[in-house]
XYZ file of C-alpha atoms in Angstrom:
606
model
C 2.385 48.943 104.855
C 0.689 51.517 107.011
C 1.416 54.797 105.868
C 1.025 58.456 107.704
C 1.976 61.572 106.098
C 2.857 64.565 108.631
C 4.504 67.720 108.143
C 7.041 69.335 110.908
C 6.696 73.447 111.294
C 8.276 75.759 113.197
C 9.802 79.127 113.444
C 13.555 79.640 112.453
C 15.839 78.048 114.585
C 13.519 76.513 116.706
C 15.358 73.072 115.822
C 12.815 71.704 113.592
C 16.156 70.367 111.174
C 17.889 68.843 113.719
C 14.704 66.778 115.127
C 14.837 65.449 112.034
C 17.790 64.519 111.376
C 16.890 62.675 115.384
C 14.012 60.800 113.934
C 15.995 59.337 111.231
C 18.599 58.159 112.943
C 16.669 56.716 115.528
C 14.354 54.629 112.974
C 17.431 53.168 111.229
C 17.273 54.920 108.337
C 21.133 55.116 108.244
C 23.691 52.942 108.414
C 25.407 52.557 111.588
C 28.805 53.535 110.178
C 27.075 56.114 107.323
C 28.631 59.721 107.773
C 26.230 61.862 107.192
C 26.029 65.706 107.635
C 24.354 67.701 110.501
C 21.421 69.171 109.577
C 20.655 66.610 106.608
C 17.753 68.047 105.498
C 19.368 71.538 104.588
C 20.964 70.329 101.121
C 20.897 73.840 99.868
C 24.594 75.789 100.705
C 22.070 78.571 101.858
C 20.217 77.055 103.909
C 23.204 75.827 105.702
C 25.300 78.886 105.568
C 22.484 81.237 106.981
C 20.819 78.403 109.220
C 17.308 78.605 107.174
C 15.051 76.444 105.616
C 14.342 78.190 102.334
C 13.121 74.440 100.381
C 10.198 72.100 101.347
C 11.609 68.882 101.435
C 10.191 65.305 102.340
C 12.024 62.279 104.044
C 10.534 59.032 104.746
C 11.333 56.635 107.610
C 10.187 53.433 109.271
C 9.394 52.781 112.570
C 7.534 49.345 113.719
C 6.031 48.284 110.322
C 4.277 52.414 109.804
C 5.732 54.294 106.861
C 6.251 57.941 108.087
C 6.564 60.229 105.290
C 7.878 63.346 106.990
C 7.954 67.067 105.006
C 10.090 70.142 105.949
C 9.180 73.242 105.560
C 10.694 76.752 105.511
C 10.165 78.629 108.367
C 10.576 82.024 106.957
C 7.158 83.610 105.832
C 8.849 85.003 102.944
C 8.990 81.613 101.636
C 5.251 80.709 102.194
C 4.317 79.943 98.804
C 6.253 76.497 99.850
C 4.348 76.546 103.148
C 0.894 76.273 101.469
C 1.392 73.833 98.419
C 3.391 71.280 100.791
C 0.537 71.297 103.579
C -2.069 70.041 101.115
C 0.198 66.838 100.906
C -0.250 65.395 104.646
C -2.713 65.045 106.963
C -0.977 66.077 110.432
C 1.226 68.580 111.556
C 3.892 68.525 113.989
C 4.222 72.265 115.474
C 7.904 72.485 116.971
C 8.036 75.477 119.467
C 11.102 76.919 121.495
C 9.999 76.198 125.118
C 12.240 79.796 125.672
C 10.890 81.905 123.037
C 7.026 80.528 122.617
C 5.275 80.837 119.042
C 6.613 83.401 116.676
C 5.598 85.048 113.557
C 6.609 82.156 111.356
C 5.253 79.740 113.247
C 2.001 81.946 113.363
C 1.698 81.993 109.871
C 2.501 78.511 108.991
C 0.222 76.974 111.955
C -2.861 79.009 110.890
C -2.110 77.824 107.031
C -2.417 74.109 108.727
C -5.460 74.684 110.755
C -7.259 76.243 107.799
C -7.153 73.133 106.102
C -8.267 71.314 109.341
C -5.132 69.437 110.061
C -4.777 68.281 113.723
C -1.668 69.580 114.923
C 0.772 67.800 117.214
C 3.172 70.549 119.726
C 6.291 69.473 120.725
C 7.977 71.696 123.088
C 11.695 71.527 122.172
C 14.814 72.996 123.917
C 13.184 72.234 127.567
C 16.794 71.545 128.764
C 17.827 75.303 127.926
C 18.638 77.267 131.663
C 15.792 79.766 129.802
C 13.027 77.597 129.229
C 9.622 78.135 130.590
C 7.426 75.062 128.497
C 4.135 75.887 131.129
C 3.922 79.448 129.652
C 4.722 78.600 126.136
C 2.189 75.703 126.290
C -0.097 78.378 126.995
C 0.758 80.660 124.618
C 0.683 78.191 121.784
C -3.330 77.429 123.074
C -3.984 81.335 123.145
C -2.680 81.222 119.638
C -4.798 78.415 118.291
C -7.901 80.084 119.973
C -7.005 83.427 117.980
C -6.713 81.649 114.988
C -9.887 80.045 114.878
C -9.201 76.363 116.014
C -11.909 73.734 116.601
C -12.173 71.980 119.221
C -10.786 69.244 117.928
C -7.805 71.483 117.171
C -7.504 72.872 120.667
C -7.474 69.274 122.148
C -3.842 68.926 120.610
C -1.572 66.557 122.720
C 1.607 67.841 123.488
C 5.410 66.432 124.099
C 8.560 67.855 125.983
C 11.795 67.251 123.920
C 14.949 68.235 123.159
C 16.373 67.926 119.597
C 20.053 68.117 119.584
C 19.664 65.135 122.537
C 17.146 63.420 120.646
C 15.005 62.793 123.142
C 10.904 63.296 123.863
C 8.544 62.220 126.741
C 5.255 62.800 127.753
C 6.072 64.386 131.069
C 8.471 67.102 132.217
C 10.672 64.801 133.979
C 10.554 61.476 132.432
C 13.511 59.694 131.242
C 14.907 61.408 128.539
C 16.027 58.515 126.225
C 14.890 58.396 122.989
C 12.199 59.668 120.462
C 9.668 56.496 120.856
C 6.953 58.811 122.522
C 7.039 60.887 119.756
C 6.815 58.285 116.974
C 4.117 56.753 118.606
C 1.838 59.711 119.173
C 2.541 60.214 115.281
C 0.990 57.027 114.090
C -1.514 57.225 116.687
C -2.752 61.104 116.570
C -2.530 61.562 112.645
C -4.713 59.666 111.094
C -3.591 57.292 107.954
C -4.247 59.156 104.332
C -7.883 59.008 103.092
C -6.518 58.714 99.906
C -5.841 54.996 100.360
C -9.591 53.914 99.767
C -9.828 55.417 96.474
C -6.906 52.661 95.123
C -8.964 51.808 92.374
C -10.299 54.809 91.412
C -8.924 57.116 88.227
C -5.338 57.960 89.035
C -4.856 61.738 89.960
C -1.977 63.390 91.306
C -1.860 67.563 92.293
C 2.085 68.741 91.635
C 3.311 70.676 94.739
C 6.753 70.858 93.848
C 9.063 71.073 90.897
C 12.596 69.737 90.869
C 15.171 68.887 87.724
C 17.279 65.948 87.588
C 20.398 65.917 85.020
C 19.431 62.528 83.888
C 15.881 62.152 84.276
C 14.931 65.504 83.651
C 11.726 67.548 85.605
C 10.897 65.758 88.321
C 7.107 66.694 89.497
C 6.612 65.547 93.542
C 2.752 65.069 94.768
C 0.404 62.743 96.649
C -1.166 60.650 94.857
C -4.809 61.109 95.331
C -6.677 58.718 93.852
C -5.502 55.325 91.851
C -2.017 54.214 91.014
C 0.238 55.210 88.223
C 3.360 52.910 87.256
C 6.677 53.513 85.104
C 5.734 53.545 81.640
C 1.788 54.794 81.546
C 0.534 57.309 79.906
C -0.876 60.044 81.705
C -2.165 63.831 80.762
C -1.705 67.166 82.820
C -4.407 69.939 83.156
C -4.118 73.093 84.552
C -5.971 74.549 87.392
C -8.595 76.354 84.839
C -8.817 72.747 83.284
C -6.944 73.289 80.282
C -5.603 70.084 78.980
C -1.395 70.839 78.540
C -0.175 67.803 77.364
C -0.026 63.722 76.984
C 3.189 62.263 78.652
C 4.603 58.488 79.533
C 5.908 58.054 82.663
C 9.578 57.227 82.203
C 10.225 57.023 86.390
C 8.486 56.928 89.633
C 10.614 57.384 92.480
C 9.543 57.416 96.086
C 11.251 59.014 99.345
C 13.759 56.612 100.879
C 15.440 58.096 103.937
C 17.385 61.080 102.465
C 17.195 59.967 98.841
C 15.080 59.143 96.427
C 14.197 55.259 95.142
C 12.720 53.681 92.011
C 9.591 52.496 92.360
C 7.016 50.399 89.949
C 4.314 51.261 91.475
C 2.973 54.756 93.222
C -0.135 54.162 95.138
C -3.141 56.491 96.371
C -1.593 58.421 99.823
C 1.764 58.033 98.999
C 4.038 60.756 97.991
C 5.559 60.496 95.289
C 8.042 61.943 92.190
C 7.332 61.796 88.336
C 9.331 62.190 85.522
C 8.483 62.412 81.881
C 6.729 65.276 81.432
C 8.140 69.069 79.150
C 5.427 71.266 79.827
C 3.789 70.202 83.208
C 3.992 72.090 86.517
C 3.250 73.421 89.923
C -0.258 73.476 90.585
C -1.210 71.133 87.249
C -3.159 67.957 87.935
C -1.561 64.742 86.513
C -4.228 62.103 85.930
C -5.367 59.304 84.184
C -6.341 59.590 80.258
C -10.167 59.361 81.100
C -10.334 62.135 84.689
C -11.902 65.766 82.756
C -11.698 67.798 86.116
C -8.375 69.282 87.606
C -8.140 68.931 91.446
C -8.140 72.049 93.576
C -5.378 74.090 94.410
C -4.673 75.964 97.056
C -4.878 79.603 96.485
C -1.079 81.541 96.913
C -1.424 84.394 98.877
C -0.226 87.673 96.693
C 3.075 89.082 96.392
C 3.864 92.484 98.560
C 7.044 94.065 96.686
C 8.140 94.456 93.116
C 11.995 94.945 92.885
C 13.640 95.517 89.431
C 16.242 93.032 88.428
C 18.073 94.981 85.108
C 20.912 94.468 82.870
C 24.668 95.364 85.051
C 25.385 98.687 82.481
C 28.169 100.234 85.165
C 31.746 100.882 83.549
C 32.952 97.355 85.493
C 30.395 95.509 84.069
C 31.345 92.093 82.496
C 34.764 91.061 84.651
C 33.342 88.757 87.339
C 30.163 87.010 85.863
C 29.511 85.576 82.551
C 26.061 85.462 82.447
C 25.381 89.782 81.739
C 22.851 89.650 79.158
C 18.886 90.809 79.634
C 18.306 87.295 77.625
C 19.960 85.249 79.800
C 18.278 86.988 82.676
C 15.220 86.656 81.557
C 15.276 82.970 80.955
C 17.017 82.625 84.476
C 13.905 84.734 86.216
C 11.423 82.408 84.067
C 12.905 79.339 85.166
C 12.390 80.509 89.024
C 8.891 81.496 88.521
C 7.962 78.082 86.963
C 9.086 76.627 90.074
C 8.151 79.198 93.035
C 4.397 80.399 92.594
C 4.904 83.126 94.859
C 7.169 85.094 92.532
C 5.928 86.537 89.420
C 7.714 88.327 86.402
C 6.897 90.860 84.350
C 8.581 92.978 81.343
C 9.396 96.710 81.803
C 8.241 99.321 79.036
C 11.986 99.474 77.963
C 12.591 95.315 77.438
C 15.969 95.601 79.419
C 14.949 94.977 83.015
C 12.350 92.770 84.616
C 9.912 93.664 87.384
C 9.852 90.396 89.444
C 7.259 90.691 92.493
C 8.138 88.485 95.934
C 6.998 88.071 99.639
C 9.873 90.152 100.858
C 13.643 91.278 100.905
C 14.317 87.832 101.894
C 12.863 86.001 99.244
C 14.264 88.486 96.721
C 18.096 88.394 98.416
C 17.839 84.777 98.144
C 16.806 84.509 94.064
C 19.523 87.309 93.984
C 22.219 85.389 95.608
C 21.672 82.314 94.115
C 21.773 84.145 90.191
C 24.855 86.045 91.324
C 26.682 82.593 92.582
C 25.726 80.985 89.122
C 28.010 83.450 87.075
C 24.959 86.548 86.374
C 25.595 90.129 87.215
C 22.820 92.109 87.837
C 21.572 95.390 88.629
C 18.643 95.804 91.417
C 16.465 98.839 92.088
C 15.092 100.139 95.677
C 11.684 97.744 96.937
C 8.772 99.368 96.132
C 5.320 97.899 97.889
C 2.341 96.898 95.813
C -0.687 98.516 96.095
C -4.210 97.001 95.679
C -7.505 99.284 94.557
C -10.494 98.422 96.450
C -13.943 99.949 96.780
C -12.094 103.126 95.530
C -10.172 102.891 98.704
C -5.962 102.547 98.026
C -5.083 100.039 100.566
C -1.198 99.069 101.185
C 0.020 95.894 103.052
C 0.799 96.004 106.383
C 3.060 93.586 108.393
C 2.484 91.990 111.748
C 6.427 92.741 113.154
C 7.337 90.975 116.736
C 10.276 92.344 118.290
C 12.455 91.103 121.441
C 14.563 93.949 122.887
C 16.375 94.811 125.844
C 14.446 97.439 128.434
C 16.651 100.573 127.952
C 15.855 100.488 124.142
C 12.420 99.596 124.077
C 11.630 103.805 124.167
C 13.777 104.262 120.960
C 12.318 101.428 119.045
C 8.535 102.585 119.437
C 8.965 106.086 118.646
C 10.641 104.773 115.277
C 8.140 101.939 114.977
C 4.922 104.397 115.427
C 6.286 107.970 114.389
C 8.159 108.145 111.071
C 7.413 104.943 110.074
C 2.978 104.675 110.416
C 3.231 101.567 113.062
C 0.248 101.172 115.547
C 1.592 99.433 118.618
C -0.656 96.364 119.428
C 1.258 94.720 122.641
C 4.058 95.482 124.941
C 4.936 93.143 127.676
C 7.943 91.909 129.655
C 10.042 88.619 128.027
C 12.025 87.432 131.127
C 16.020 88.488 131.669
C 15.593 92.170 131.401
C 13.866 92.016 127.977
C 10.876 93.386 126.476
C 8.138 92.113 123.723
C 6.792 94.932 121.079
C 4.279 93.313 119.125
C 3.055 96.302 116.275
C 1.089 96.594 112.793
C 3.688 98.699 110.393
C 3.231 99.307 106.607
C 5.256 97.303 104.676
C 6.553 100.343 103.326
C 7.465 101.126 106.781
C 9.912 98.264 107.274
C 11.614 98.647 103.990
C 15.454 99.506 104.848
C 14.966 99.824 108.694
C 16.282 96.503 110.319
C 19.555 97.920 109.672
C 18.672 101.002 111.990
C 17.034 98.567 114.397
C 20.310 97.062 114.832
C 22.251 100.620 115.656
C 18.889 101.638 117.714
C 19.768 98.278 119.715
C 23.132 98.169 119.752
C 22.840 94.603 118.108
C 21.085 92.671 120.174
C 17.163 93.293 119.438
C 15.416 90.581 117.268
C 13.102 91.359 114.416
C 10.911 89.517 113.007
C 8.035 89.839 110.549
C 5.254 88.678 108.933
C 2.074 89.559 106.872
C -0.829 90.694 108.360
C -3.070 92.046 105.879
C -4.484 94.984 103.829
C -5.143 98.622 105.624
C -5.588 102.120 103.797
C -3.007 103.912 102.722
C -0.727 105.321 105.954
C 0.393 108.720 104.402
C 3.919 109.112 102.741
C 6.713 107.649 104.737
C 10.294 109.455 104.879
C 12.933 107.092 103.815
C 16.796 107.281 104.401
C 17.849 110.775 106.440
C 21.571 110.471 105.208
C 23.069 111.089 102.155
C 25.703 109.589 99.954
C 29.398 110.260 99.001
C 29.752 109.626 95.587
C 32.949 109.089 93.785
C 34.097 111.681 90.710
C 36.675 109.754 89.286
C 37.602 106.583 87.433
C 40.078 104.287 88.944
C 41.512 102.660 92.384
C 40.971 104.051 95.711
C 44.182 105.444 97.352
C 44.314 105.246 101.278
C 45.360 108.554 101.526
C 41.875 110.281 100.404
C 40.020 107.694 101.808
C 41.574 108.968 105.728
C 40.563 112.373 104.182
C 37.002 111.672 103.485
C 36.586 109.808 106.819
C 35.098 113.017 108.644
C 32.646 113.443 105.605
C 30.555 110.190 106.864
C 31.233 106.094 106.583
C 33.223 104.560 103.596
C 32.075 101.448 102.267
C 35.196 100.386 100.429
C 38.743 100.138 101.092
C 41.588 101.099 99.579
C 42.332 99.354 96.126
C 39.416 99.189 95.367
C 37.608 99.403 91.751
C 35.418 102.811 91.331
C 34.064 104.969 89.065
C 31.899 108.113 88.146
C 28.390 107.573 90.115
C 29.602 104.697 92.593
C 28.080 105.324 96.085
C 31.494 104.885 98.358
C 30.088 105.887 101.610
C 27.361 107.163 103.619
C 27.643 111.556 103.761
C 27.235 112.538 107.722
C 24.774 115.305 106.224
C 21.106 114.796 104.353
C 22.553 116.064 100.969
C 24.404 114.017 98.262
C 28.937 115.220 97.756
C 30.527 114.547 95.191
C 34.303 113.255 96.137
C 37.402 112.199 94.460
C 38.675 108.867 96.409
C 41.567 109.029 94.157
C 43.194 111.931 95.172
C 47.094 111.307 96.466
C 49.347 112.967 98.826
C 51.181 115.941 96.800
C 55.021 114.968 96.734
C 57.975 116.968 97.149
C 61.332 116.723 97.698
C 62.094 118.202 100.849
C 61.011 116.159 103.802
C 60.508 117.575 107.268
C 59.931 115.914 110.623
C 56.372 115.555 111.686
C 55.014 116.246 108.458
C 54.592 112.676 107.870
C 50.715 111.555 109.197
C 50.380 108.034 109.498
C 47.318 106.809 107.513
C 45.080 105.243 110.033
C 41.812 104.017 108.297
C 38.549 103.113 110.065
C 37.576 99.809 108.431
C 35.209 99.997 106.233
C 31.194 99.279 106.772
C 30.407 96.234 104.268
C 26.953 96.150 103.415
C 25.494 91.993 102.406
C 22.905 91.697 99.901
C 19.861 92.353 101.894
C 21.067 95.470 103.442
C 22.164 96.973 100.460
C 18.890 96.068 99.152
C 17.378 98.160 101.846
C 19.690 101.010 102.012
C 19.302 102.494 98.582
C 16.786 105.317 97.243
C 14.911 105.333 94.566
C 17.505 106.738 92.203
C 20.218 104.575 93.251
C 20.762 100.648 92.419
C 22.395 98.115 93.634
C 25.438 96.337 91.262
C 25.905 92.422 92.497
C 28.615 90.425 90.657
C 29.943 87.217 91.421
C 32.022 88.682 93.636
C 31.462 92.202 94.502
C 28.230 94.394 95.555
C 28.412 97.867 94.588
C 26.043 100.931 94.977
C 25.095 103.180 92.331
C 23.505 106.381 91.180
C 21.013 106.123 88.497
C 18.958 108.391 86.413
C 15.216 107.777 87.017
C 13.203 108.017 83.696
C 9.772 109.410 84.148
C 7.733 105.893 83.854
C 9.986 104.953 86.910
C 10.152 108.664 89.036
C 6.418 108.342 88.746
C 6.046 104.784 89.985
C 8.055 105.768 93.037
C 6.334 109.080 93.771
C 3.354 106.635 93.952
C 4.447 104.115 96.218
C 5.974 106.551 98.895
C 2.658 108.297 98.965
């Protein structure tokens, strides 16, 4: 069978899901009476809940005798370490671009990882049917952007389509018919060319692992193209690392190919086709699996570096142990090792004090991901402030700085780039008008810079700016960078809140609990409408007596209280302050800073 592998990228919620979920339908890949969920590809109760793809995944469909195996990828930047293993797997791209919005940061980053590698792209200008959409001026944006990012001319000659997802339909021209996806399936096995791979079939096998998945029956499950050769249920095969270190000798006890949604049993895996492999104990990401008689690992792509360290510790707070089960630094540390194995952009390392683990990301997203996922599996945790990682060069400190793209209505525009290039070290780069009374700030800030502030971006906008961010590169150290203005109110006592000093305490700043609620010595229960820390008793009751008087009575009117998710409470903390995330509360903390740590800190904030 013919065979084209292609990969679909996009920014978030550009629709790049739901076009897939289009194309299989179309090609017959399910039944005609087959319920099957919206957004199929998003398997992940993440992914679904926040509308993400955090996972590469592949599909594979049919359509007129041409085997279309079809990979999605996350959108997010933070999740790039996906991005760049999964690309090395097909030879075309299809870039999916709001005809409303144009190219964004994600889409940016993951395009310029595709024409690195010299994959011919394929743009398909979705949501054209939206009362916003301008596809003329995003067609043009999406050349400017391959010109900036180096494109050949091959590149730049990409053919483009005019579709719309959700109605599953894509034409050629503006106005054609708008029935089905046939234009875009055919410009698929027409534009991408069929994997080279497939006239090596007799060669050596040799396989490079891209992704790492776990099956309760089969057990790890290593997915790849196969690049040379054929491998078949029941050979023996070797894995070698990327230095060429020989790891270990396995059989092959399954081969299972992408079916549609699922996965199938194969015999046979053939050079070009992507496959799964199970067998191995030791094998990996990034580890070639090969024939007995191939010497030389296949090359990798390089993962680009992480840019924050955040420290994942032991949950020692008096309320420790009632929600999760899983509270020990052991079982934490086998949990973070098992995650690393898997995600090459995240790395782990020890502390001095063997209790908490340093575990360096792409961003807060990445990290409030890991950490929701642990907390949602039973663990309690406790997380420190971000700090940024440095890098030495030339005797120069240099600091990473981020590339952030911001859509915001005119009247707040002012207030967003005095924060942007005043406190926080931004250097504005473009300003322009967006259509309906909005504005585009395009600026380079230090990572550093954006830590904690899309929570104040949000106030600065009254809600409705957009921020997004990705990463740009390395610059010389900006200068120290204030962090939060406000300080805390921090609870004295042990015990439940009562309603009554909680209506008290409300013109001493913002609560973030209610009444009821757990506390104890050190808990952060609000935000103090001053810069210095106060020390409060939530506990404290209405004195009693017997005599009762008209008018004496206040009714207890409480503002409801702010309630701070994982990534914002993630942001919001200092340096001595951590975050406390059961399975089903997040707390804030005080914390004393030993001098290892209050140095490290000092350091990063300049």
């Amino acid at each position: 069978m013919d065979l084209r592998n292609i990969a679909i990228i996009a920014h978030v919620d550009h629709g790049k899901t739901t076009l897939v979920d289009e194309l299989l339908k179309q090609s017959g890949a399910f039944r005609e009476n087959q319920s099957v969920d919206e957004r199929a590809m998003d398997s992940n109760d993440l992914e679904r809940e926040r509308g993400i793809t955090i996972l590469a995944k592949a599909t594979s469909l049919e359509w007129k005798g041409t085997r279309i195996n079809i990979v999605d990828t996350p959108g997010h930047a933070d999740f790039g370490g996906e991005v760049e293993r999964i690309l090395s797997m097909v030879d075309g791209v299809v870039l999916l671009v709001d005809a409303a919005e144009g190219p964004m940061p994600q889409t940016k980053f993951v395009t310029s990882k595709a024409l690195a590698l010299g994959l011919r792209p394929i743009v398909v200008l979705n949501k054209v049917d939206k009362p916003a959409a301008e596809p003329d001026r995003a067609l043009d944006e999406v050349f400017d952007l391959f010109a900036n990012l180096d494109a050949s001319d091959d590149q730049l000659d990409f053919p483009h389509l005019y579709a719309s997802g959700i109605s599953g339909w894509a034409d050629t021209e503006l106005d054609g018919p708008r029935k089905d996806l046939q234009a875009l399936f055919q410009l698929v096995v027409n534009h991408v060319p069929a994997p080279k791979q497939i006239k090596h079939q007799d060669d050596d096998f040799r396989m490079l692992a891209t992704t790492l998945g776990a099956d309760p029956f089969v057990g790890r499950l290593l997915t790849g193209r196969v690049e040379t050769g054929r491998v078949k249920v029941g050979q023996t095969v070797q894995a070698i690392s990327r230095i060429g270190q020989k790891i270990e000798q396995f059989r092959v006890t399954r081969v299972q190919a992408f079916r549609g949604l699922g996965q199938q049993d194969i015999e046979l895996g053939e050079a070009g086709d992507i496959v799964s492999l199970a067998g191995m104990s030791k094998a990996t990401v990034a580890d070639t699996i090969c024939a007995l008689a191939v010497d030389e690992p296949l090359d990798a792509q390089p993962i680009d570096p992480p840019t924050i360290t955040v420290t994942f510790g032991i949950n020692d707070s008096p309320l420790a142990g009632r929600d999760g089960k899983k509270v020990q630094s052991r079982v934490i540390r086998d949990r973070l090792m098992k995650e690393a194995e898997s995600n090459v952009a995240i790395k782990i390392a020890d502390t001095p004090g063997g209790e908490a683990f340093e575990v360096s990301g792409r961003g807060e997203l990445q990290m409030g991901v890991l950490i929701e996922n642990m907390r949602r599996e039973g663990f309690e945790l406790s997380i420190s402030r971000p700090q940024v990682i440095m890098r030495n060069q030339d005797s120069e400190r240099l600091e990473p700085i981020e590339e952030a793209t911001i859509d915001v209505d005119d009247d707040y525009a002012g207030a967003v780039i005095e924060k942007l290039t005043g406190t926080r070290k931004g250097e504005l780069v473009e300003m322009r008008p967006a259509g309906a009374g909005k504005t585009r700030i395009i600026a380079h800030v230090p990572s550093r810079g954006l830590i904690g502030y899309h929570g104040e971006f949000l106030t600065d906008t009254r809600g409705t700016g957009v921020l997004n961010r990705v990463f740009h590169g390395w610059a010389p150290h900006k200068g120290p960078i204030p962090g939060r203005r406000a300080g805390v109110l921090i609870s004295m006592e042990d015990g439940d809140a009562v309603a009554y000093a909680l209506w008290n305490l409300e013109d001493r700043g913002k609560m973030f609990i209610g009444p009821q609620e757990k506390v104890y010595q050190g808990m952060i229960i609000g935000e103090h409408s001053r810069e210095n820390d106060l020390e409060v008793n939530p506990l404290k009751g209405k004195k009693l007596t017997n005599v009762r008087a008209s008018g004496t009575d206040d009714a207890v009117r409480l503002t409801p209280p702010v309630i701070l998710s994982l990534e914002e409470a993630i942001a919001y903390i200092n340096d001595d302050e951590l975050v406390e995330v059961t399975p089903k509360a997040i707390r804030l903390r005080k914390r004393h800073l030993d001098p290892h740590e209050r140095k490290r800190a000092a350091k990063a904030n300049g």
